[in-house]
PDB file of N, CA and C in Angstrom:
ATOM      1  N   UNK A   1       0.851  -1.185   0.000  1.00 50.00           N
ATOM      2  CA  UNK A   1       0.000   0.000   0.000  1.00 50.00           C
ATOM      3  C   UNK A   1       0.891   1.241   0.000  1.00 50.00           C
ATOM      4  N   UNK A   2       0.373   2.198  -0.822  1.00 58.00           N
ATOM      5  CA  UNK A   2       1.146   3.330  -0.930  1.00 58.00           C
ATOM      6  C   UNK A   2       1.169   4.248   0.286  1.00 58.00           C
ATOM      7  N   UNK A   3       1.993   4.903   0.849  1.00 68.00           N
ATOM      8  CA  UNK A   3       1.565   5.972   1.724  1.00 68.00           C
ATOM      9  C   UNK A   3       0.966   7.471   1.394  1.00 68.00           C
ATOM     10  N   UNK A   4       1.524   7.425   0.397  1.00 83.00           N
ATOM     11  CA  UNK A   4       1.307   9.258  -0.467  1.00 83.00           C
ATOM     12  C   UNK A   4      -0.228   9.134  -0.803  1.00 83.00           C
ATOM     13  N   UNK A   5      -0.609   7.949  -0.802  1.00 86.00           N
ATOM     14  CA  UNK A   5      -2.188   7.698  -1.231  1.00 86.00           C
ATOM     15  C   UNK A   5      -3.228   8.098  -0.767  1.00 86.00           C
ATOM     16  N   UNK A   6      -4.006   8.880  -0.866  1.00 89.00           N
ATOM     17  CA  UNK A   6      -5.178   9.414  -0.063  1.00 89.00           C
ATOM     18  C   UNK A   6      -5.642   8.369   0.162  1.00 89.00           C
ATOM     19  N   UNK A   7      -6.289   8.264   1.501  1.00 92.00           N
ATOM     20  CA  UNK A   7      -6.729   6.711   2.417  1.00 92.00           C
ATOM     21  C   UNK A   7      -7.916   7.565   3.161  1.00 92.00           C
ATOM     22  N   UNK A   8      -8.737   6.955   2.990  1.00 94.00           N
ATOM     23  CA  UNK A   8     -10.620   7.128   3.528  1.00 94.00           C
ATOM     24  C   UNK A   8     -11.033   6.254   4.379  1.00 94.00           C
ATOM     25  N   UNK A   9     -11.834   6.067   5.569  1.00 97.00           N
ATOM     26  CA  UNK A   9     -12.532   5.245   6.142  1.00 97.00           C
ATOM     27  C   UNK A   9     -14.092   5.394   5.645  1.00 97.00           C
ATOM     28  N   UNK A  10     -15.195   4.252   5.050  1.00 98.00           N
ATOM     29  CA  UNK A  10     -16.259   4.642   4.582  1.00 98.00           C
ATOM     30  C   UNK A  10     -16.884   3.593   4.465  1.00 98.00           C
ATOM     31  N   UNK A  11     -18.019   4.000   5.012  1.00 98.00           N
ATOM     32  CA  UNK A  11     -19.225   2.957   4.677  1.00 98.00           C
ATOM     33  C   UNK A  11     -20.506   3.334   3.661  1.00 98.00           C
ATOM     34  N   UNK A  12     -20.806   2.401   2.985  1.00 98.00           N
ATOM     35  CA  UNK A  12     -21.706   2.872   1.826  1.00 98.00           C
ATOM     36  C   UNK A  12     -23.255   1.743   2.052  1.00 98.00           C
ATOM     37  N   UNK A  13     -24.272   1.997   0.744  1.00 98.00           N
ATOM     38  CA  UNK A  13     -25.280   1.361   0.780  1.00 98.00           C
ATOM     39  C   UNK A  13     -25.489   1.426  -1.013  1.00 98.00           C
ATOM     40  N   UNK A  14     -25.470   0.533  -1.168  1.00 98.00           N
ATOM     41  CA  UNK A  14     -25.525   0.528  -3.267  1.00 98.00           C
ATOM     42  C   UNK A  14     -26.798  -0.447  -3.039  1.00 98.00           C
ATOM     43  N   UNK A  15     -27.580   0.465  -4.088  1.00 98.00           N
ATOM     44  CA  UNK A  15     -28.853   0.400  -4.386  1.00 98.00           C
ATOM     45  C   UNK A  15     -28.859   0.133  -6.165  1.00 98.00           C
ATOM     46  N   UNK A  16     -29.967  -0.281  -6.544  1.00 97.00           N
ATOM     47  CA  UNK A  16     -30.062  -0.481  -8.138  1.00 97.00           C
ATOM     48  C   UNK A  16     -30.313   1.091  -8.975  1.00 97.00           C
ATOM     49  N   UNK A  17     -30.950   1.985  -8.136  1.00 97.00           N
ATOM     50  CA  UNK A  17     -31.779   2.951  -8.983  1.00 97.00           C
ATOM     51  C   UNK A  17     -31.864   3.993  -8.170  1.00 97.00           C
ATOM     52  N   UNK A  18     -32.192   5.242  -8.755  1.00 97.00           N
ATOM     53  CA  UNK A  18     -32.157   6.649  -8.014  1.00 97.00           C
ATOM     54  C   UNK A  18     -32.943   6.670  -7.078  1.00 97.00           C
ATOM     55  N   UNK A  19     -34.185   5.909  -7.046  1.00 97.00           N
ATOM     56  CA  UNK A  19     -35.569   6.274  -6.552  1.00 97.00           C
ATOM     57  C   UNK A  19     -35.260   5.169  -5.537  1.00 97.00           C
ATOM     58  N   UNK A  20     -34.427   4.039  -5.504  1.00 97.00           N
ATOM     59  CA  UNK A  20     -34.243   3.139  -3.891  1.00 97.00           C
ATOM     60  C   UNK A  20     -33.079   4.188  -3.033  1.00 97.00           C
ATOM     61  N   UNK A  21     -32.439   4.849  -4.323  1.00 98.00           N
ATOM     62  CA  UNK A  21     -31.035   5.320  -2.937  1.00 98.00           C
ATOM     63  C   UNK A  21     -31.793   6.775  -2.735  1.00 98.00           C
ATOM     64  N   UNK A  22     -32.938   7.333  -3.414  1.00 97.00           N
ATOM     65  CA  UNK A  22     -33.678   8.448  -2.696  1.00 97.00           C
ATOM     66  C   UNK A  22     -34.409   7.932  -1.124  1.00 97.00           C
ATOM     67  N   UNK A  23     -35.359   6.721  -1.682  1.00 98.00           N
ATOM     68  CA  UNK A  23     -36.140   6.134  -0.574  1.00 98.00           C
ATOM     69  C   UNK A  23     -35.195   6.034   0.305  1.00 98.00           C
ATOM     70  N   UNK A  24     -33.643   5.236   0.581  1.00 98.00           N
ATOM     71  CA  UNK A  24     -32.875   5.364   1.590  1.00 98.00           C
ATOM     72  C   UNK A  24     -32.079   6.879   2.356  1.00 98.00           C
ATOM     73  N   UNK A  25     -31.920   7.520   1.535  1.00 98.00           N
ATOM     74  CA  UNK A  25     -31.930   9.236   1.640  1.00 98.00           C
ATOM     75  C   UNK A  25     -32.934   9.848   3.038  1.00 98.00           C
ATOM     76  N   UNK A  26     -34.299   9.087   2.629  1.00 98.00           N
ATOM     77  CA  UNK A  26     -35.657   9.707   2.983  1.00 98.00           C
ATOM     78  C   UNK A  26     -35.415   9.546   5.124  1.00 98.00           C
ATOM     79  N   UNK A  27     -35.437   7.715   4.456  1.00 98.00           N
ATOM     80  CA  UNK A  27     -35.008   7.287   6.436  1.00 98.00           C
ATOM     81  C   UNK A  27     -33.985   7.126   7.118  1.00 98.00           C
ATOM     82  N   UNK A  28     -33.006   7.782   6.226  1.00 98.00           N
ATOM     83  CA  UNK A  28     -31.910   8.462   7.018  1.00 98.00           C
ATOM     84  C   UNK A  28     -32.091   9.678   7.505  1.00 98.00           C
ATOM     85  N   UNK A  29     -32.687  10.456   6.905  1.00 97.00           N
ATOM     86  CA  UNK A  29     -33.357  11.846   7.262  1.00 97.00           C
ATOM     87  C   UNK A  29     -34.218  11.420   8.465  1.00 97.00           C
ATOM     88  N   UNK A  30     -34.816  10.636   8.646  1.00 98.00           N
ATOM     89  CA  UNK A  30     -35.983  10.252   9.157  1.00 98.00           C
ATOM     90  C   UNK A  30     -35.604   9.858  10.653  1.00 98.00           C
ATOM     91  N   UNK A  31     -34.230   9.598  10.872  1.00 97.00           N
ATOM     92  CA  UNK A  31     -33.421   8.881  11.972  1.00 97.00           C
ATOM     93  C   UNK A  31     -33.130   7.102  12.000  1.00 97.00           C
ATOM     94  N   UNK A  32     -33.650   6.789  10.822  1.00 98.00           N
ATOM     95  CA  UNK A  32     -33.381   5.066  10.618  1.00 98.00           C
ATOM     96  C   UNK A  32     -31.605   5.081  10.357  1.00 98.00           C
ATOM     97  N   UNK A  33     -31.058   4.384  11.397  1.00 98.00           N
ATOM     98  CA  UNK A  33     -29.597   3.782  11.027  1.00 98.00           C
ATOM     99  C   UNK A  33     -28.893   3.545   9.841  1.00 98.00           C
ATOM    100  N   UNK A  34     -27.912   3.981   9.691  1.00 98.00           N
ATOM    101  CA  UNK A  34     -27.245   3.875   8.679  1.00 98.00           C
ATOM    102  C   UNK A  34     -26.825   2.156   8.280  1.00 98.00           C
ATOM    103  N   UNK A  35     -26.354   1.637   9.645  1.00 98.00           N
ATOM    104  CA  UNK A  35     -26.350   0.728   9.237  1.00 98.00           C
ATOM    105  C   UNK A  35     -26.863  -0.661   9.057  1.00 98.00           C
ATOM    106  N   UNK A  36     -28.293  -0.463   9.897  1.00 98.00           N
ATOM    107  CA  UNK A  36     -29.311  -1.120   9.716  1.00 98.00           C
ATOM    108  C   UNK A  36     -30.046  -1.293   8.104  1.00 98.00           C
ATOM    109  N   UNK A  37     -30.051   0.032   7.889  1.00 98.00           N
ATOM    110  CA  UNK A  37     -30.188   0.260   6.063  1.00 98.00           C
ATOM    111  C   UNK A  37     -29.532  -0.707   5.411  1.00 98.00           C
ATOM    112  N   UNK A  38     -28.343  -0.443   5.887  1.00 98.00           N
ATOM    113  CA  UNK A  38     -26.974  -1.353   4.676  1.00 98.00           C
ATOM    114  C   UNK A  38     -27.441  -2.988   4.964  1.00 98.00           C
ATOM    115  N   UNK A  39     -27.481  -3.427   6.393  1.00 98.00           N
ATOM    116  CA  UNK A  39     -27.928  -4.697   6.624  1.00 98.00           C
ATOM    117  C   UNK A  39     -29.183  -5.052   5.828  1.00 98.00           C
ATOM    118  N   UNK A  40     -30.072  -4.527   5.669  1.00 98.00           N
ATOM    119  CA  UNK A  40     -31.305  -4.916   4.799  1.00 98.00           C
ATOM    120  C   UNK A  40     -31.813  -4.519   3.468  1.00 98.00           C
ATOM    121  N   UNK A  41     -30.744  -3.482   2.943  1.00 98.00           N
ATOM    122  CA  UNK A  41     -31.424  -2.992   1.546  1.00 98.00           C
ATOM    123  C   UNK A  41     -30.149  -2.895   0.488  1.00 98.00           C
ATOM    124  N   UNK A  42     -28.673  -3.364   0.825  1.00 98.00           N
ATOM    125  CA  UNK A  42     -27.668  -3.171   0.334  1.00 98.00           C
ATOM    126  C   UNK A  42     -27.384  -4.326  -0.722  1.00 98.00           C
ATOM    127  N   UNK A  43     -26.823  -3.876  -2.239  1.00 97.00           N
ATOM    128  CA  UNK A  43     -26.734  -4.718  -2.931  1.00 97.00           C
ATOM    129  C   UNK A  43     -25.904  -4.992  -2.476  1.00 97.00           C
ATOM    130  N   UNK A  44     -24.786  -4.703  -2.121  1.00 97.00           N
ATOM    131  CA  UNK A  44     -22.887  -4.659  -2.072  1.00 97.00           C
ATOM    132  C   UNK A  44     -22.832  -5.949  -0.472  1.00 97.00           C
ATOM    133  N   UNK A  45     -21.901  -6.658  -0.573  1.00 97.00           N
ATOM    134  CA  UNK A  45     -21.376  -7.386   0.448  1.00 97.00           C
ATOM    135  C   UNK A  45     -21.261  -6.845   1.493  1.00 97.00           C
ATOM    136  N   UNK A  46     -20.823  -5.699   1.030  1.00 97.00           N
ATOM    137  CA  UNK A  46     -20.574  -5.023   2.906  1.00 97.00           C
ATOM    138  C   UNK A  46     -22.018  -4.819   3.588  1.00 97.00           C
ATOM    139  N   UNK A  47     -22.964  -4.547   3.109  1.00 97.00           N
ATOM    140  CA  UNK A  47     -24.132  -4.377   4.105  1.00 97.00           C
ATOM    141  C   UNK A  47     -24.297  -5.401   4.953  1.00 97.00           C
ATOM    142  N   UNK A  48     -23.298  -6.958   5.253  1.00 97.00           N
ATOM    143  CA  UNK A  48     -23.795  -7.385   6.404  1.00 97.00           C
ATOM    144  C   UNK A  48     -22.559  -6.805   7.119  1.00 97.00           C
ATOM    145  N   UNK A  49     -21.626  -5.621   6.960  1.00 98.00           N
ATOM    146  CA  UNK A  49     -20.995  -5.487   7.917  1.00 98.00           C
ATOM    147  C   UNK A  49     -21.640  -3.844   8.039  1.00 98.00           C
ATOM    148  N   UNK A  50     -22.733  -3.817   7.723  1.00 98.00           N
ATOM    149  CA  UNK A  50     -23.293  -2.442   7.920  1.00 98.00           C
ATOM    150  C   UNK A  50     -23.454  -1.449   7.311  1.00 98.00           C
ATOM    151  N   UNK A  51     -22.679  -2.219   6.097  1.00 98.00           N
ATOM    152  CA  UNK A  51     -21.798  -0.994   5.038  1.00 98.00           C
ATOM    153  C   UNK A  51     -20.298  -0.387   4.898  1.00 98.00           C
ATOM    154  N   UNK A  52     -19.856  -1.182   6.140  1.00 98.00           N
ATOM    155  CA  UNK A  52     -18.552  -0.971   6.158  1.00 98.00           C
ATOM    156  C   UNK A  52     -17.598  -1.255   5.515  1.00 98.00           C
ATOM    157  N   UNK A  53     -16.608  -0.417   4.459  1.00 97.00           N
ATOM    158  CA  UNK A  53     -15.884  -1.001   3.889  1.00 97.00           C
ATOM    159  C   UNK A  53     -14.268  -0.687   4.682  1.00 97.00           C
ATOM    160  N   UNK A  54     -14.185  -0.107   5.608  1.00 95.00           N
ATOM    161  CA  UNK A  54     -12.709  -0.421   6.052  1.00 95.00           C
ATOM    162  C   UNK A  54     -12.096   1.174   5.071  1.00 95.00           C
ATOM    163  N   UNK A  55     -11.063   0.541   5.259  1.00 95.00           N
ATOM    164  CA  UNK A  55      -9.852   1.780   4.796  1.00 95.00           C
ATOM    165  C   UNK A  55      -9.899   1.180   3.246  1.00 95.00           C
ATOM    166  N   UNK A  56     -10.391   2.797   2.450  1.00 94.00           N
ATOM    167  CA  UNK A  56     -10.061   2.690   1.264  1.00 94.00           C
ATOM    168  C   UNK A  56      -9.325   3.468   0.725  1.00 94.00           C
ATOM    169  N   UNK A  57      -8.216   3.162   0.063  1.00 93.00           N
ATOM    170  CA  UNK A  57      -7.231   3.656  -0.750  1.00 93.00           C
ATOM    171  C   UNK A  57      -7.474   4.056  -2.259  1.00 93.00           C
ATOM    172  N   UNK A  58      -6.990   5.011  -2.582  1.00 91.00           N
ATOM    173  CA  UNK A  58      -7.254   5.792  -3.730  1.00 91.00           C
ATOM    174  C   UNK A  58      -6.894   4.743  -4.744  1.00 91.00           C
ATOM    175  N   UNK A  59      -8.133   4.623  -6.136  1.00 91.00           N
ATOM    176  CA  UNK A  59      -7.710   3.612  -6.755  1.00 91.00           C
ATOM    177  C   UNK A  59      -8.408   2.598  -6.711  1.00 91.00           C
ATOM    178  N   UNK A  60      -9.390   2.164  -5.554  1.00 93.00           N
ATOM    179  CA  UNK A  60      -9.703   1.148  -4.830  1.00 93.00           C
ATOM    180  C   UNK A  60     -11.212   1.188  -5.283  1.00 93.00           C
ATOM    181  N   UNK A  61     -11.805   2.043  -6.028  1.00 94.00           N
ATOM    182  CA  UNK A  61     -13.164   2.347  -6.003  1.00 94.00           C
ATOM    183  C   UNK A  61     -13.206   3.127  -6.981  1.00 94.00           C
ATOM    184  N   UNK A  62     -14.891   2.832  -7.526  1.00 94.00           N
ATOM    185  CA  UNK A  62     -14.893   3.921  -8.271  1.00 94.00           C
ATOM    186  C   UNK A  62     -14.767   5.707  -8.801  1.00 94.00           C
ATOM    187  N   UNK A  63     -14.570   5.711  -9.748  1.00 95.00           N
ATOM    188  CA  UNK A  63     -14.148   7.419  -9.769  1.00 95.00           C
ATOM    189  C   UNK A  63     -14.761   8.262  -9.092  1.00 95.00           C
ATOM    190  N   UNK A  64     -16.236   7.812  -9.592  1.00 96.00           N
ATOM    191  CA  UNK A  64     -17.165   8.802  -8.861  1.00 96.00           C
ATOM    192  C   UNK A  64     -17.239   8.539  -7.697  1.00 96.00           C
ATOM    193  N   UNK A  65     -17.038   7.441  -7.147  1.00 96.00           N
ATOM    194  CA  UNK A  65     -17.185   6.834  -5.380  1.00 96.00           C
ATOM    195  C   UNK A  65     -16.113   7.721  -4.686  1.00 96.00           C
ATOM    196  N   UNK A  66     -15.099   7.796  -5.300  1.00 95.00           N
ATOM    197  CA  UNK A  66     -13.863   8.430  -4.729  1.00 95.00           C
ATOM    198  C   UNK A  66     -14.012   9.605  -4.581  1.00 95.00           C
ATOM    199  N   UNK A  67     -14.728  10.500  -5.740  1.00 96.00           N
ATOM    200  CA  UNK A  67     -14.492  12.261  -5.723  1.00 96.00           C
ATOM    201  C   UNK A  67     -15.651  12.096  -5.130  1.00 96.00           C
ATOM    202  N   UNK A  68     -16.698  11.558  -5.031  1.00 96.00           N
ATOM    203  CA  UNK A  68     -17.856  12.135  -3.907  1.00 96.00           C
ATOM    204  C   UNK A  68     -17.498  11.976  -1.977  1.00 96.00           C
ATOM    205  N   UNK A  69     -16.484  10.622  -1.758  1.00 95.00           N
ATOM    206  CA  UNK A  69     -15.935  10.619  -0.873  1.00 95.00           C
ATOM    207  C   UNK A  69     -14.863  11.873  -0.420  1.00 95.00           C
ATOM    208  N   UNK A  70     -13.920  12.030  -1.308  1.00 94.00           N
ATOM    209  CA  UNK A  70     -12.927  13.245  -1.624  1.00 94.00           C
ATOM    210  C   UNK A  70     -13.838  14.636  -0.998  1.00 94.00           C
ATOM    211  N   UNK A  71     -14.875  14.882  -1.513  1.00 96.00           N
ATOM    212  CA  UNK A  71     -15.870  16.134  -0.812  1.00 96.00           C
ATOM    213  C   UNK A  71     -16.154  15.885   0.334  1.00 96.00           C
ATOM    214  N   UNK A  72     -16.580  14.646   0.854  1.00 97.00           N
ATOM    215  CA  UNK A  72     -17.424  14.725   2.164  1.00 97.00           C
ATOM    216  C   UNK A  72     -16.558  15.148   3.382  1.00 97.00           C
ATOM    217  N   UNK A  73     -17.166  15.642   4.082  1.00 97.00           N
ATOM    218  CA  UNK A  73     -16.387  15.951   5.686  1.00 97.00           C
ATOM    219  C   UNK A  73     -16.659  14.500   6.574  1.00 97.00           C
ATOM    220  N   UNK A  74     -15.601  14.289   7.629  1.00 97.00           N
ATOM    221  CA  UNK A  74     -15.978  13.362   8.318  1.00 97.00           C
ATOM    222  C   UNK A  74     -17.720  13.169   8.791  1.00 97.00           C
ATOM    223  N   UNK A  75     -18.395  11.720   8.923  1.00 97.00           N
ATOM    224  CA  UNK A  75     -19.650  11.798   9.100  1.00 97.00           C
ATOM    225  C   UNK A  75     -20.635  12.111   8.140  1.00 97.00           C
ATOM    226  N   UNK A  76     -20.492  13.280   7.242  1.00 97.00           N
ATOM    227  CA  UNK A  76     -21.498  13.492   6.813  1.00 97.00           C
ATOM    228  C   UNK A  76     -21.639  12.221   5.467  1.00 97.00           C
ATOM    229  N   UNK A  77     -23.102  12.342   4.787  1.00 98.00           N
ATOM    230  CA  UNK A  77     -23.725  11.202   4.036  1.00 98.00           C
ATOM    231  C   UNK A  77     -23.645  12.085   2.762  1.00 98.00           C
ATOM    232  N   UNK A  78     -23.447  11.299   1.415  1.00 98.00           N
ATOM    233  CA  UNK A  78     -23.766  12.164   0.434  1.00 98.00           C
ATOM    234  C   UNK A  78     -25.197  11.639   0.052  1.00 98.00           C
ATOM    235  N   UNK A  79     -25.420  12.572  -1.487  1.00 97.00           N
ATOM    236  CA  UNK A  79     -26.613  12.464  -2.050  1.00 97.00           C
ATOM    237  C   UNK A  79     -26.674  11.014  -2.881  1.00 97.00           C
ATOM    238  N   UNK A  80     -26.908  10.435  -3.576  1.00 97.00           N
ATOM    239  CA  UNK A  80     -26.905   9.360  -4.115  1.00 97.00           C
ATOM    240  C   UNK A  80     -26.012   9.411  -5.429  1.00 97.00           C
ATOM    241  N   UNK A  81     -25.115   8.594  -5.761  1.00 97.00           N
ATOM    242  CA  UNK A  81     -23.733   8.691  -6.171  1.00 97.00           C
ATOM    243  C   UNK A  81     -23.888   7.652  -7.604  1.00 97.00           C
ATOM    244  N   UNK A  82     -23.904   7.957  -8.797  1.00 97.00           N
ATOM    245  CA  UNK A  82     -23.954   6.959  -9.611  1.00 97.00           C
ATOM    246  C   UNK A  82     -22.316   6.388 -10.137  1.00 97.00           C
ATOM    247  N   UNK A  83     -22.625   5.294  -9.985  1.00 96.00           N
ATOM    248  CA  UNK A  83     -21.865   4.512 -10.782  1.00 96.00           C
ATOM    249  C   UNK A  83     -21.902   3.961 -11.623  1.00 96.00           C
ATOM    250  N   UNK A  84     -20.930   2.506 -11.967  1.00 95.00           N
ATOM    251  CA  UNK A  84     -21.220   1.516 -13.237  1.00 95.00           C
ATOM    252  C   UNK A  84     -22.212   0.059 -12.127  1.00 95.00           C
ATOM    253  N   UNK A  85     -21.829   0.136 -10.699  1.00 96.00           N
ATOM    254  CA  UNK A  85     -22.457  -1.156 -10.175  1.00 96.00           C
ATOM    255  C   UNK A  85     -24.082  -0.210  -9.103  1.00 96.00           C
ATOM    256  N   UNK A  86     -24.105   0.597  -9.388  1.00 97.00           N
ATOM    257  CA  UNK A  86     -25.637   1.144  -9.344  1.00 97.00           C
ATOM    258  C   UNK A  86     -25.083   2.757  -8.856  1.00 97.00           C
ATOM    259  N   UNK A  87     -26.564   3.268  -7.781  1.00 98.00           N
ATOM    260  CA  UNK A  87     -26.348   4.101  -6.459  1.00 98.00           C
ATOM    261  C   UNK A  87     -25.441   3.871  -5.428  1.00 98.00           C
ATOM    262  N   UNK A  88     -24.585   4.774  -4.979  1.00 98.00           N
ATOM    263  CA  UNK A  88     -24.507   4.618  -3.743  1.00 98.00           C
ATOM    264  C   UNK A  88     -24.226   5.844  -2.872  1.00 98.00           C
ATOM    265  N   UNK A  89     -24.844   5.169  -1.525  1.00 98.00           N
ATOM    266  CA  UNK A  89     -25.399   6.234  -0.342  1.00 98.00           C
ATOM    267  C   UNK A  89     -24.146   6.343   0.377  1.00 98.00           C
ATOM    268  N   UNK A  90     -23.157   6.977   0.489  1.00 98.00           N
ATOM    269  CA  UNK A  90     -21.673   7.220   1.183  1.00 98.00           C
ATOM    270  C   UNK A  90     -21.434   7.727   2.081  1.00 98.00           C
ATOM    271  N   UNK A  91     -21.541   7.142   3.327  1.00 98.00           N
ATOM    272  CA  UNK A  91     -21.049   7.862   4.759  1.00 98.00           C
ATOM    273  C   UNK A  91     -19.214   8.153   4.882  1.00 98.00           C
ATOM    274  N   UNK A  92     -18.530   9.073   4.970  1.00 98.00           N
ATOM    275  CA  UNK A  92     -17.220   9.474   5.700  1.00 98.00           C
ATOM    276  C   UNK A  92     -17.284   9.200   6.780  1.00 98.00           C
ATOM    277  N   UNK A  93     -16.068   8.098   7.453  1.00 97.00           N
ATOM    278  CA  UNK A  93     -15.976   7.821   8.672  1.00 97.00           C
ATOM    279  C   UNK A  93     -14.203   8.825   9.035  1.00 97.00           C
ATOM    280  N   UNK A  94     -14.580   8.448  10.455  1.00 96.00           N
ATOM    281  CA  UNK A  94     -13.229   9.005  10.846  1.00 96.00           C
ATOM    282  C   UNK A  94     -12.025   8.212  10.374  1.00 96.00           C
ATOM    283  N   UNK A  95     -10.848   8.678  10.126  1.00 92.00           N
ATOM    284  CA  UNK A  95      -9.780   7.446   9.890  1.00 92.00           C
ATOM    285  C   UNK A  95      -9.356   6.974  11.361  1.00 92.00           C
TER     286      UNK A  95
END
């Protein structure tokens, strides 16, 4: 692993379509868990760890996954993030 590499802690929720990663948008607003979400509505493997993907390294993810991560401040969630393997709902964790 590189060190010069921008390195992220982040958990996500990938959905098929705008209108599931809106509906998940909605009850996060709403106070429903982030990672209760990921446990029950997540295409991606990580939703049985909540959504957690651990330390990601630049490179490691998609473009757009990366520059929407790249913006976020620790904690905060973005808006729904397209990719090539659907939506996804992107929490910034602390490193």
């Amino acid at each position: 692993m590189h060190k010069n590499l921008p390195r992220y802690k982040a958990r996500h929720i990938l959905l098929e379509d705008r209108e599931d990663a809106q509906y998940v948008l909605d009850k996060l607003s709403n106070g429903e868990k982030f990672e209760d979400l990921a446990r029950d509505l997540s295409e991606c493997e990580s939703g049985q760890k909540g959504g957690n993907l651990g330390l990601v390294v630049s490179g490691q993810v998609a473009p757009e996954f990366e520059r929407a991560l790249y913006h976020l401040k620790e904690g905060e969630i973005s808006d729904p993030i397209e990719s090539e393997y659907g939506f996804h709902i992107i929490q910034r964790l602390a490193l």
